[in-house]
Amino acid sequence: MRRMSLFNVTSLTLVAAFLYLPILLLIIYSFNESKLVTVWGGFSTKWYGELLRNEQFLDAAWVTLKVAVISSTIATVLGTMAALVLVRAGRFIGRTLFSGMIYAPLVMPEVITGLSLLLLFIAAGVDRGATTIILAHATFSMCYVSVVVSSRLVTFDRSLEEAARDLGCTPWDAFFSVTLPIIAPAVIAGWLLAFTLSLDDLVIASFTSGPGATTLPMRIYSAVRLGVSPEINALSTILIGLVSIGVIAASLAGKRSART
Amino acid sequence: MSQTSAVFAPWAEADAKPLISFDRVTKSFGGFIAVDDLSVDIYEREFFALLGPSGCGKTTMMRMLAGFETPTEGEIRLGGEVLRDQPPNARPVNMMFQSYALFPHLSVADNIAFGLKRSQMSKPDITARTEQMLELVQLKDFAKRKPHQLSGGQRQRVALARSLAKSPKLLLLDEPLGALDKKLRQQTQFELMNIQESLGTTFMIVTHDQEEAMTVASRIAVMDKGKIIQVATPGEIYEYPINRYVADFIGDVNVIEAHATGTDTATLTRGEGLKPLEASWGRLTAGDGKLWLALRPEKVQVSVDAPQGTSNALQGKVIDIAYSGNLTTYHVEIDSGQIVMAQEVNRRHLADRSITWEDPVWLSWDKGAGVLMRG
């Protein structure tokens, strides 16, 4: 491999440090023996144990997981359908508007998405709780799925589907036995992306949740306001781990889908 | 035309029933007419070729047969039945796609068995049929491979096996050999013909390669702008093209414009001060008027000395010599200023060639060598 110039080494180090030093610090201090966050008291995993006994956190973790799994599944189905329409339906009236509207949430400030959803739920008289968070998360993560899936569909050879039809498949059969298996890596990548987005969302969840449904990021946020405890560090470390695994898996799946 | 039983020519038999018939079929996409009021009959066991430039409607005809397009007007019948309302999966027609369209997530064997699994066939029968097809295309050792682990030629054979597995009444081949290199293509053409003969399935091939159509087909339909210009056997198409378009599309040809007179033999006058030519009327009924003489380059002889005893001899000057190994094509400027191609088989070594650039030469041909066309 080519040796990097001094400039490249410096910029790489600076960027990496800027991005990951805080996170690294957090991870290190999650293994701190001392109760004081800023004073190193030796290595220990006791805060992780402590975490397991904290009912509030466990509840929040369960809610978060449930919300993430269900919302990302809904988002994947809807996002894939949207991608199919965008890529396949050709030119129809309002196509540009439709595609713009699907991709708009990508750049929409979360506060606005959260607020508008809150207003909608109030207007519709829906009781806020885990269900409303699921709906909200499905709404905003759907567009990410649709971006990932449609980029795969663009390169999909339509004659594969025609071949399936020619060999005796109904349109449904052709989709499920040929199209879906081939675009599966992209669909999985989209699901993982939606899953991680839901996992670490604070703003939209805060707007759309109600009593009894508190997600982990919300719990952490409220706990931190009372002071940072090593327990929070431990919890955050676990979350970081989960999100990293999700993102890496999504990008691996995406790479596979680009190859075939 | 009289037919002996040994010659395969159902189209010439009065009582033969066509397997497929296009009955005044028109297909338009928006304002564009892809197929224009087209009628043609195709018979069982035929290897029928649709030949034409891209955009002539040949692929649309094939897609209408497969069920991916519906005729705007007219009907297509298969064995007497109107196809219009049958979806692609219900037709006894299979297609081999230009891109092969092999399913990348399935093995070679699963690709071949794909259609069988969607029929009424039992599991053991499917396995047996798949084996049989693998054998037919000589890919037994590759059954477990995925398509991306195969060479282009092997993929082509998997696609063929897959489309033949369900024993369709009609197999459609969309530019099946387009992706192969020339050597492999020629070899595969013969394989295709052997398979077609041994199975007795009706094949319909779409191609823009006239050599390919000539080699494999029992009959060729030459198409242009959504219409069939001529349907005939390869020999017929080559020797008796009905107009300049067909003559020009199939092989190389010299077209000489002239005014014809005479009854037994046509006398062709090309212009003032130019030597008149002679030609047989051939299939045309005698009649005065403007027409064109199509003359294949290999039917024109080149010589240094004035030829004796031929009906047509013209003097000219060699402008270009195209040497292609087995053949040499001379481009000769004749008295009217037109360039006429004459082809010779190189029986001797190149070094012995006596004619070179700028040489004055004689071109000669028999009066029956060319064909007269009114269009």
XYZ file of C-alpha atoms in Angstrom:
635
model
C 0.000 0.000 0.000
C 1.070 3.560 -0.676
C 2.475 5.512 2.259
C 0.268 8.363 3.321
C 1.572 11.886 3.338
C 1.935 13.767 6.600
C -1.052 15.931 5.683
C -3.284 12.902 5.169
C -2.177 11.317 8.421
C -2.843 14.524 10.320
C -6.265 15.122 8.852
C -7.297 11.533 9.370
C -6.197 11.620 13.000
C -7.919 14.949 13.618
C -11.199 13.882 12.052
C -11.212 10.547 13.816
C -10.405 12.202 17.123
C -13.053 14.839 16.636
C -15.696 12.244 15.844
C -14.829 9.449 18.185
C -12.921 10.836 21.172
C -16.107 11.682 23.114
C -17.542 8.254 22.388
C -14.282 6.577 23.323
C -14.225 8.479 26.588
C -17.773 7.418 27.309
C -16.933 3.778 26.665
C -13.840 3.930 28.852
C -15.700 5.539 31.732
C -18.457 2.939 31.512
C -15.870 0.526 32.921
C -14.954 2.911 35.737
C -15.043 1.521 39.272
C -15.660 4.920 40.820
C -19.094 6.456 41.085
C -17.650 9.810 40.131
C -17.786 10.051 36.388
C -14.664 12.129 35.962
C -12.364 10.280 38.306
C -10.828 6.972 37.230
C -11.110 4.427 40.028
C -9.959 1.277 38.287
C -11.529 -1.199 35.859
C -14.898 -2.734 36.667
C -17.996 -4.029 34.940
C -20.198 -3.440 37.949
C -22.261 -0.686 36.274
C -23.358 -3.154 33.635
C -24.571 -5.407 36.437
C -26.238 -2.458 38.074
C -27.992 -1.735 34.826
C -29.564 -5.189 34.750
C -31.189 -4.483 38.092
C -32.583 -1.137 37.015
C -36.265 -1.819 36.213
C -36.774 1.573 34.581
C -33.992 1.038 32.094
C -35.025 -2.526 31.345
C -38.586 -1.391 30.657
C -37.359 1.359 28.397
C -35.066 -1.070 26.587
C -37.978 -3.417 25.950
C -40.172 -0.608 24.608
C -37.341 0.590 22.367
C -36.696 -2.860 20.955
C -40.376 -3.474 20.311
C -40.789 -0.098 18.629
C -37.649 -0.569 16.528
C -38.541 -4.053 15.292
C -42.152 -3.278 14.437
C -41.584 0.187 12.981
C -38.663 -0.915 10.821
C -40.694 -3.837 9.509
C -43.587 -1.564 8.570
C -41.130 0.926 7.057
C -39.490 -1.821 5.027
C -42.768 -3.022 3.519
C -43.982 0.504 2.735
C -40.575 1.731 1.581
C -40.139 -1.228 -0.762
C -43.590 -0.630 -2.205
C -42.799 3.042 -2.715
C -39.513 2.136 -4.404
C -41.295 -0.298 -6.726
C -43.781 2.371 -7.758
C -41.072 4.980 -8.296
C -38.807 2.750 -10.346
C -41.377 0.637 -12.166
C -44.464 2.693 -12.831
C -42.770 4.822 -15.468
C -44.123 8.304 -15.961
C -47.405 8.991 -14.270
C -49.025 12.272 -13.355
C -47.532 13.522 -10.116
C -44.521 11.198 -10.230
C -42.042 13.958 -9.469
C -44.226 15.208 -6.649
C -44.566 11.708 -5.272
C -40.819 11.048 -5.325
C -40.145 14.440 -3.797
C -42.641 13.747 -1.063
C -41.114 10.382 -0.317
C -37.608 11.785 -0.030
C -38.531 15.006 1.804
C -38.462 13.465 5.286
C -34.750 12.777 4.719
C -34.052 16.476 5.052
C -37.045 17.507 7.159
C -36.019 18.782 10.620
C -36.963 16.115 13.150
C -38.644 18.691 15.362
C -41.072 19.503 12.586
C -41.764 15.853 11.773
C -42.325 15.186 15.468
C -44.535 18.178 15.982
C -46.695 17.535 12.928
C -47.166 13.921 13.905
C -48.119 14.989 17.412
C -50.725 17.376 16.007
C -52.049 14.625 13.772
C -52.388 12.172 16.643
C -54.143 14.755 18.796
C -56.483 15.689 15.971
C -57.277 12.059 15.297
C -57.815 11.442 18.964
C -55.246 8.653 19.161
C -53.957 7.794 22.604
C -50.243 8.343 22.633
C -48.008 5.440 23.590
C -45.830 2.778 21.985
C -48.189 2.521 18.976
C -47.858 6.170 18.070
C -44.058 5.982 18.334
C -44.112 2.974 16.041
C -46.214 4.834 13.491
C -44.000 7.908 13.711
C -40.813 5.914 13.295
C -42.237 3.940 10.401
C -43.147 7.246 8.750
C -39.715 8.806 8.852
C -37.600 5.689 8.300
C -39.675 4.539 5.346
C -37.976 7.029 3.051
C -34.538 5.662 3.953
C -35.697 2.166 3.012
C -37.134 3.446 -0.218
C -33.851 5.164 -1.160
C -31.835 2.007 -0.526
C -34.264 -0.335 -2.305
C -34.879 1.890 -5.316
C -31.160 2.234 -5.967
C -31.057 -1.552 -6.278
C -34.211 -1.745 -8.382
C -32.832 0.669 -10.954
C -30.223 -1.900 -11.962
C -32.641 -4.829 -11.783
C -33.094 -6.563 -15.146
C -36.816 -6.609 -15.843
C -36.458 -9.535 -18.197
C -35.852 -11.705 -15.125
C -39.431 -11.109 -14.099
C -40.639 -11.655 -17.629
C -38.712 -14.919 -17.733
C -40.466 -15.987 -14.532
C -43.850 -15.070 -16.011
C -42.949 -16.903 -19.194
C -42.098 -20.026 -17.201
C -45.484 -20.123 -15.539
C -45.459 -17.632 -12.651
C -48.349 -15.387 -11.794
C -47.242 -11.784 -11.167
C -47.243 -12.414 -7.397
C -45.284 -15.620 -7.721
C -42.780 -13.892 -9.995
C -42.271 -11.127 -7.438
C -41.811 -13.439 -4.472
C -39.741 -16.130 -6.156
C -37.519 -13.977 -8.352
C -37.607 -10.246 -7.642
C -37.641 -10.344 -3.854
C -34.815 -12.883 -3.425
C -32.643 -10.854 -5.779
C -33.278 -7.496 -4.121
C -33.301 -9.075 -0.634
C -29.886 -7.715 0.398
C -31.095 -4.177 -0.301
C -34.341 -4.796 1.556
C -32.427 -6.182 4.533
C -30.061 -3.215 4.449
C -33.077 -0.924 4.465
C -34.581 -2.759 7.428
C -31.345 -2.530 9.412
C -31.075 1.152 8.645
C -34.650 1.766 9.782
C -33.986 -0.325 12.870
C -30.954 1.684 13.962
C -32.694 4.972 13.176
C -35.571 3.991 15.412
C -33.233 2.724 18.114
C -31.499 6.027 18.705
C -34.262 8.500 17.928
C -34.991 10.934 20.759
C -36.763 13.916 19.232
C -39.615 12.259 17.356
C -40.155 9.730 20.118
C -40.414 12.550 22.700
C -43.098 14.244 20.641
C -45.179 11.180 19.949
C -44.879 9.115 23.122
C -47.288 9.146 25.979
C -47.254 8.025 29.587
C -46.102 4.456 29.967
C -44.086 4.368 26.766
C -40.603 5.689 27.300
C -37.835 4.684 24.951
C -34.234 4.224 25.999
C -32.925 7.455 24.484
C -35.718 9.320 26.294
C -34.870 7.581 29.584
C -31.182 8.389 29.168
C -31.929 11.991 28.375
C -34.089 12.472 31.441
C -31.578 10.653 33.643
C -28.715 12.785 32.433
C -30.541 15.925 33.450
C -30.194 14.738 37.039
C -26.489 14.168 36.541
C -24.437 11.691 34.568
C -24.024 8.360 36.275
C -21.658 5.583 35.217
C -24.747 3.483 34.623
C -25.732 5.786 31.777
C -22.277 5.357 30.318
C -22.708 1.606 30.374
C -26.120 1.832 28.775
C -24.867 4.183 26.083
C -21.984 1.854 25.358
C -24.438 -0.983 24.747
C -26.537 1.235 22.485
C -23.451 2.314 20.539
C -22.544 -1.333 20.099
C -26.013 -2.204 18.817
C -26.154 0.704 16.410
C -22.654 -0.019 15.095
C -23.568 -3.638 14.462
C -26.715 -2.509 12.654
C -24.921 -0.001 10.453
C -22.081 -2.364 9.593
C -24.541 -5.157 8.762
C -26.583 -2.784 6.626
C -23.546 -1.656 4.656
C -22.382 -5.255 4.190
C -25.823 -6.240 2.946
C -25.796 -3.215 0.664
C -22.438 -4.250 -0.755
C -23.730 -7.749 -1.475
C -26.742 -6.337 -3.237
C -24.558 -4.110 -5.398
C -22.460 -7.098 -6.448
C -25.164 -9.363 -7.825
C -44.375 -25.476 -56.852
C -44.181 -29.243 -56.711
C -43.090 -30.800 -53.452
C -41.692 -34.206 -52.713
C -42.306 -35.648 -49.260
C -38.607 -35.427 -48.384
C -38.572 -31.649 -48.555
C -39.864 -29.818 -45.529
C -42.091 -27.056 -46.877
C -45.498 -26.995 -45.175
C -46.022 -23.408 -46.302
C -46.263 -24.649 -49.864
C -48.969 -27.222 -49.091
C -52.469 -26.004 -49.645
C -54.106 -27.952 -46.796
C -51.410 -27.424 -44.128
C -52.713 -25.734 -40.971
C -50.432 -23.095 -39.496
C -49.335 -23.395 -35.860
C -49.238 -19.642 -35.470
C -51.053 -17.124 -37.520
C -50.814 -13.378 -37.323
C -54.075 -12.054 -38.665
C -53.806 -8.389 -39.618
C -51.973 -7.560 -36.408
C -51.190 -3.949 -35.565
C -49.385 -2.818 -32.444
C -48.878 0.813 -31.661
C -47.202 2.419 -28.682
C -48.730 5.848 -28.328
C -48.204 7.345 -31.760
C -45.498 4.905 -32.835
C -46.624 1.953 -34.934
C -44.304 -0.942 -34.153
C -46.177 -3.603 -36.110
C -48.326 -2.499 -39.019
C -51.268 -4.588 -40.261
C -49.144 -7.688 -40.463
C -50.282 -11.164 -41.482
C -48.092 -14.255 -41.589
C -48.485 -17.999 -40.996
C -45.867 -20.113 -39.267
C -46.024 -23.906 -39.392
C -45.175 -26.671 -36.990
C -41.506 -27.746 -36.881
C -40.421 -24.600 -38.649
C -37.337 -22.633 -37.701
C -38.700 -19.233 -38.532
C -36.483 -16.170 -38.513
C -37.584 -12.572 -38.157
C -34.871 -10.447 -39.664
C -34.649 -6.701 -39.728
C -32.875 -3.630 -38.388
C -33.565 -2.530 -34.824
C -36.925 -0.854 -34.491
C -38.522 -2.813 -37.335
C -41.011 -4.489 -35.006
C -39.511 -7.968 -34.846
C -39.089 -7.955 -31.080
C -42.614 -6.606 -30.642
C -43.963 -9.541 -32.663
C -42.118 -11.922 -30.400
C -43.289 -10.184 -27.236
C -46.876 -10.361 -28.459
C -46.480 -14.110 -28.920
C -45.017 -14.496 -25.441
C -47.829 -12.441 -23.956
C -45.883 -9.384 -22.794
C -47.679 -7.159 -25.285
C -51.239 -7.264 -26.611
C -52.035 -6.443 -30.234
C -53.792 -3.109 -30.697
C -55.718 -4.581 -33.600
C -55.979 -8.016 -35.188
C -55.512 -11.420 -33.628
C -52.709 -13.891 -33.118
C -53.730 -17.547 -33.126
C -51.793 -20.496 -31.809
C -53.135 -23.812 -33.065
C -56.315 -22.020 -34.066
C -56.891 -20.492 -30.626
C -56.899 -16.738 -30.127
C -54.090 -15.799 -27.720
C -55.290 -12.350 -26.716
C -56.598 -13.087 -23.226
C -54.039 -15.670 -22.196
C -51.436 -14.323 -19.757
C -47.779 -15.256 -20.401
C -47.845 -17.984 -17.754
C -50.762 -19.759 -19.420
C -49.310 -19.924 -22.940
C -47.603 -23.031 -24.317
C -44.880 -20.694 -25.508
C -41.483 -20.183 -23.935
C -38.893 -17.597 -24.623
C -35.149 -17.445 -24.501
C -34.187 -13.909 -23.609
C -31.465 -11.869 -25.187
C -29.862 -11.259 -21.799
C -30.580 -14.933 -20.971
C -32.383 -13.689 -17.829
C -30.993 -16.516 -15.712
C -32.053 -16.280 -12.084
C -28.828 -15.347 -10.282
C -29.978 -16.716 -6.927
C -30.686 -20.200 -8.292
C -28.340 -22.958 -9.409
C -28.235 -24.171 -12.997
C -30.471 -27.145 -12.150
C -32.952 -24.958 -10.265
C -33.049 -22.520 -13.146
C -33.970 -25.334 -15.521
C -36.506 -26.794 -13.070
C -38.081 -23.378 -12.387
C -40.834 -23.706 -14.972
C -41.417 -27.396 -14.265
C -42.048 -26.672 -10.584
C -44.878 -24.418 -11.633
C -46.554 -27.093 -13.708
C -48.494 -30.200 -12.661
C -45.370 -32.335 -12.882
C -44.436 -34.624 -9.974
C -41.139 -34.237 -8.118
C -39.389 -37.323 -9.566
C -40.500 -36.328 -13.043
C -39.089 -32.836 -12.549
C -35.741 -34.279 -11.492
C -35.688 -36.622 -14.471
C -36.645 -33.884 -16.922
C -34.009 -31.523 -15.497
C -31.357 -34.236 -15.900
C -32.483 -34.807 -19.457
C -32.242 -31.103 -20.296
C -28.809 -30.828 -18.672
C -27.707 -33.686 -20.852
C -29.166 -32.110 -23.957
C -27.045 -29.001 -23.490
C -24.059 -30.904 -22.101
C -23.992 -29.214 -18.726
C -24.362 -32.220 -16.411
C -21.240 -31.320 -14.469
C -22.420 -27.770 -13.887
C -25.830 -28.508 -12.335
C -24.907 -27.090 -8.933
C -23.155 -23.954 -10.179
C -24.649 -20.504 -10.036
C -25.066 -18.556 -13.304
C -22.238 -16.133 -12.462
C -19.827 -19.067 -12.311
C -20.463 -19.948 -15.947
C -19.002 -18.697 -19.222
C -21.136 -16.834 -21.743
C -21.611 -19.903 -23.902
C -22.617 -22.032 -20.926
C -25.126 -19.432 -19.774
C -26.625 -19.399 -23.222
C -27.059 -23.170 -23.037
C -28.684 -22.979 -19.593
C -31.118 -20.406 -20.949
C -31.910 -22.693 -23.866
C -32.410 -25.703 -21.603
C -34.643 -23.707 -19.276
C -36.853 -22.478 -22.080
C -37.122 -25.955 -23.604
C -37.761 -27.796 -20.331
C -41.529 -27.356 -20.434
C -41.673 -28.733 -23.988
C -43.333 -25.613 -25.392
C -45.238 -25.758 -28.653
C -43.267 -22.740 -29.720
C -39.860 -21.518 -28.603
C -39.055 -17.862 -29.073
C -35.408 -16.891 -29.308
C -34.613 -13.207 -28.944
C -31.173 -12.553 -30.445
C -30.012 -15.726 -28.707
C -26.423 -15.597 -29.888
C -25.835 -11.870 -29.792
C -23.562 -11.994 -26.764
C -21.279 -14.723 -28.082
C -18.103 -14.237 -30.090
C -18.121 -15.194 -33.743
C -16.559 -18.672 -33.535
C -18.802 -19.743 -30.686
C -21.804 -18.228 -32.414
C -21.298 -20.289 -35.546
C -20.813 -23.442 -33.524
C -23.921 -22.688 -31.465
C -25.975 -22.075 -34.589
C -25.409 -25.677 -35.609
C -26.180 -26.900 -32.102
C -29.433 -24.962 -32.170
C -30.362 -26.501 -35.494
C -29.573 -30.007 -34.259
C -31.619 -29.503 -31.111
C -34.504 -28.071 -33.077
C -34.456 -31.000 -35.485
C -34.215 -33.632 -32.779
C -37.015 -32.155 -30.667
C -39.267 -31.112 -33.525
C -40.262 -27.967 -31.629
C -41.209 -24.921 -33.639
C -38.571 -22.236 -33.201
C -38.934 -18.588 -33.942
C -35.778 -16.519 -33.844
C -35.397 -12.772 -33.860
C -32.132 -11.504 -35.217
C -30.533 -8.625 -37.030
C -27.695 -10.844 -38.200
C -28.531 -11.968 -41.730
C -25.880 -14.671 -41.765
C -27.371 -16.200 -38.657
C -30.855 -16.156 -40.158
C -29.571 -17.705 -43.390
C -27.821 -20.498 -41.517
C -30.502 -21.605 -39.093
C -33.861 -20.741 -40.595
C -36.263 -22.761 -42.676
C -37.903 -19.488 -43.692
C -36.937 -15.880 -43.170
C -39.258 -12.920 -42.856
C -37.442 -9.713 -43.757
C -39.034 -6.830 -41.894
C -38.957 -3.076 -42.223
C -40.963 -0.440 -40.338
C -43.468 -2.883 -38.879
C -44.161 -4.704 -42.111
C -42.941 -7.976 -43.540
C -41.351 -7.239 -46.893
C -40.723 -10.819 -47.961
C -41.144 -14.291 -46.455
C -39.244 -17.088 -48.109
C -36.580 -19.725 -47.673
C -33.016 -18.429 -47.253
C -32.099 -19.475 -50.780
C -35.154 -17.844 -52.240
C -34.558 -14.608 -50.327
C -30.952 -14.476 -51.445
C -31.492 -15.397 -55.075
C -34.866 -13.768 -55.678
C -35.246 -10.714 -53.464
C -38.478 -8.945 -54.330
C -37.107 -5.449 -53.923
C -33.984 -3.428 -53.302
C -34.521 -3.380 -49.528
C -34.418 -7.175 -49.274
C -31.581 -7.485 -51.760
C -29.552 -4.945 -49.844
C -30.352 -6.363 -46.413
C -29.243 -9.899 -47.236
C -25.636 -10.046 -48.305
C -23.763 -7.697 -50.619
C -25.354 -6.610 -53.831
C -24.824 -4.331 -56.807
C -27.988 -2.530 -57.846
C -28.062 -1.103 -61.327
C -30.904 1.163 -62.330
C -32.140 0.755 -65.893
C -35.012 0.998 -68.339
C -36.170 -2.380 -69.587
C -37.676 -3.397 -72.917
C -38.163 -6.733 -74.628
C -40.285 -9.796 -74.147
C -38.146 -12.958 -73.993
C -35.122 -11.304 -72.521
C -35.023 -7.880 -70.995
C -32.776 -5.363 -72.640
C -31.619 -2.842 -70.098
C -30.675 0.635 -71.207
C -28.860 2.604 -68.564
C -28.340 5.924 -70.250
C -27.077 7.542 -73.393
C -23.823 6.251 -74.726
C -23.752 3.376 -72.235
C -23.688 -0.223 -73.326
C -27.080 -1.930 -72.884
C -27.244 -5.012 -70.665
C -29.210 -8.209 -70.960
C -31.102 -10.011 -68.241
C -33.712 -12.739 -67.964
C -37.101 -11.594 -66.808
C -36.964 -14.310 -64.167
C -40.094 -14.162 -62.058
C -41.194 -10.822 -63.356
C -43.735 -10.660 -66.153
C -42.218 -8.894 -69.126
C -43.120 -5.243 -69.415
C -41.380 -2.050 -70.362
C -40.403 0.382 -67.670
C -37.918 1.450 -65.045
C -36.463 -1.287 -62.872
C -33.386 -2.406 -61.026
C -30.955 -5.219 -61.638
C -29.593 -6.834 -58.484
C -26.317 -8.535 -59.058
C -24.487 -10.472 -56.349
C -20.717 -9.780 -56.368
C -19.799 -13.479 -56.486
C -21.730 -13.837 -59.741
C -19.599 -11.237 -61.508
C -16.338 -12.354 -63.054
C -13.267 -10.176 -63.253
C -10.790 -10.694 -66.057
C -7.938 -8.859 -67.672
C -8.832 -9.938 -71.185
C -12.162 -9.399 -72.878
C -14.400 -12.356 -72.002
C -15.964 -14.499 -74.713
C -19.476 -15.837 -74.934
C -21.157 -14.083 -72.007
C -24.219 -11.934 -72.399
C -22.852 -9.006 -70.447
C -19.352 -7.596 -70.431
C -18.304 -4.167 -69.243
C -14.953 -2.515 -69.069
C -13.866 -0.745 -65.935
C -11.074 0.337 -63.645
C -10.133 -1.219 -60.305
C -10.680 1.328 -57.539
C -10.329 -0.826 -54.465
C -9.397 -4.360 -53.549
C -10.742 -5.815 -50.329
C -8.811 -8.925 -49.419
C -10.448 -11.092 -46.745
C -8.354 -14.228 -46.944
C -10.648 -16.656 -48.647
C -12.208 -14.027 -50.885
C -11.119 -10.949 -52.718
C -13.644 -8.267 -53.569
C -12.798 -5.908 -56.398
C -14.481 -2.524 -56.504
C -14.599 -1.610 -60.144
C -15.729 1.674 -61.638
C -17.765 0.948 -64.767
C -18.605 3.171 -67.719
C -21.477 4.949 -65.944
C -19.241 5.887 -63.035
C -20.974 3.395 -60.723
C -18.832 1.168 -58.535
C -19.574 -2.531 -59.041
C -18.319 -5.175 -56.652
C -17.002 -8.445 -58.031
C -15.911 -11.266 -55.806
C -13.448 -14.047 -56.446
C -12.539 -17.065 -54.413
C -8.810 -17.041 -53.780
C -7.784 -20.436 -55.071
C -4.216 -19.319 -55.622
C -1.735 -17.549 -53.418
C -1.985 -13.842 -52.976
C 1.378 -13.271 -54.634
C 0.044 -14.699 -57.879
C -2.680 -12.131 -58.152
C -2.466 -10.479 -61.513
C -4.926 -7.615 -60.993
C -4.007 -4.589 -58.971
C -5.220 -1.043 -58.274
C -5.973 1.209 -61.255
C -5.858 -1.767 -63.646
C -8.341 -1.768 -66.518
C -10.422 -4.933 -66.220
C -13.470 -6.611 -67.728
C -16.528 -7.479 -65.688
C -18.819 -10.139 -67.083
C -21.905 -12.050 -66.049
C -24.550 -14.215 -67.551
C -27.987 -12.839 -68.293
C -29.455 -15.213 -65.675
C -26.987 -14.204 -62.963
C -28.843 -11.157 -61.744
C -32.409 -10.609 -60.710
C -34.736 -7.845 -61.853
C -36.814 -5.922 -59.344
C -39.514 -3.342 -59.825
C -39.385 -1.933 -56.275
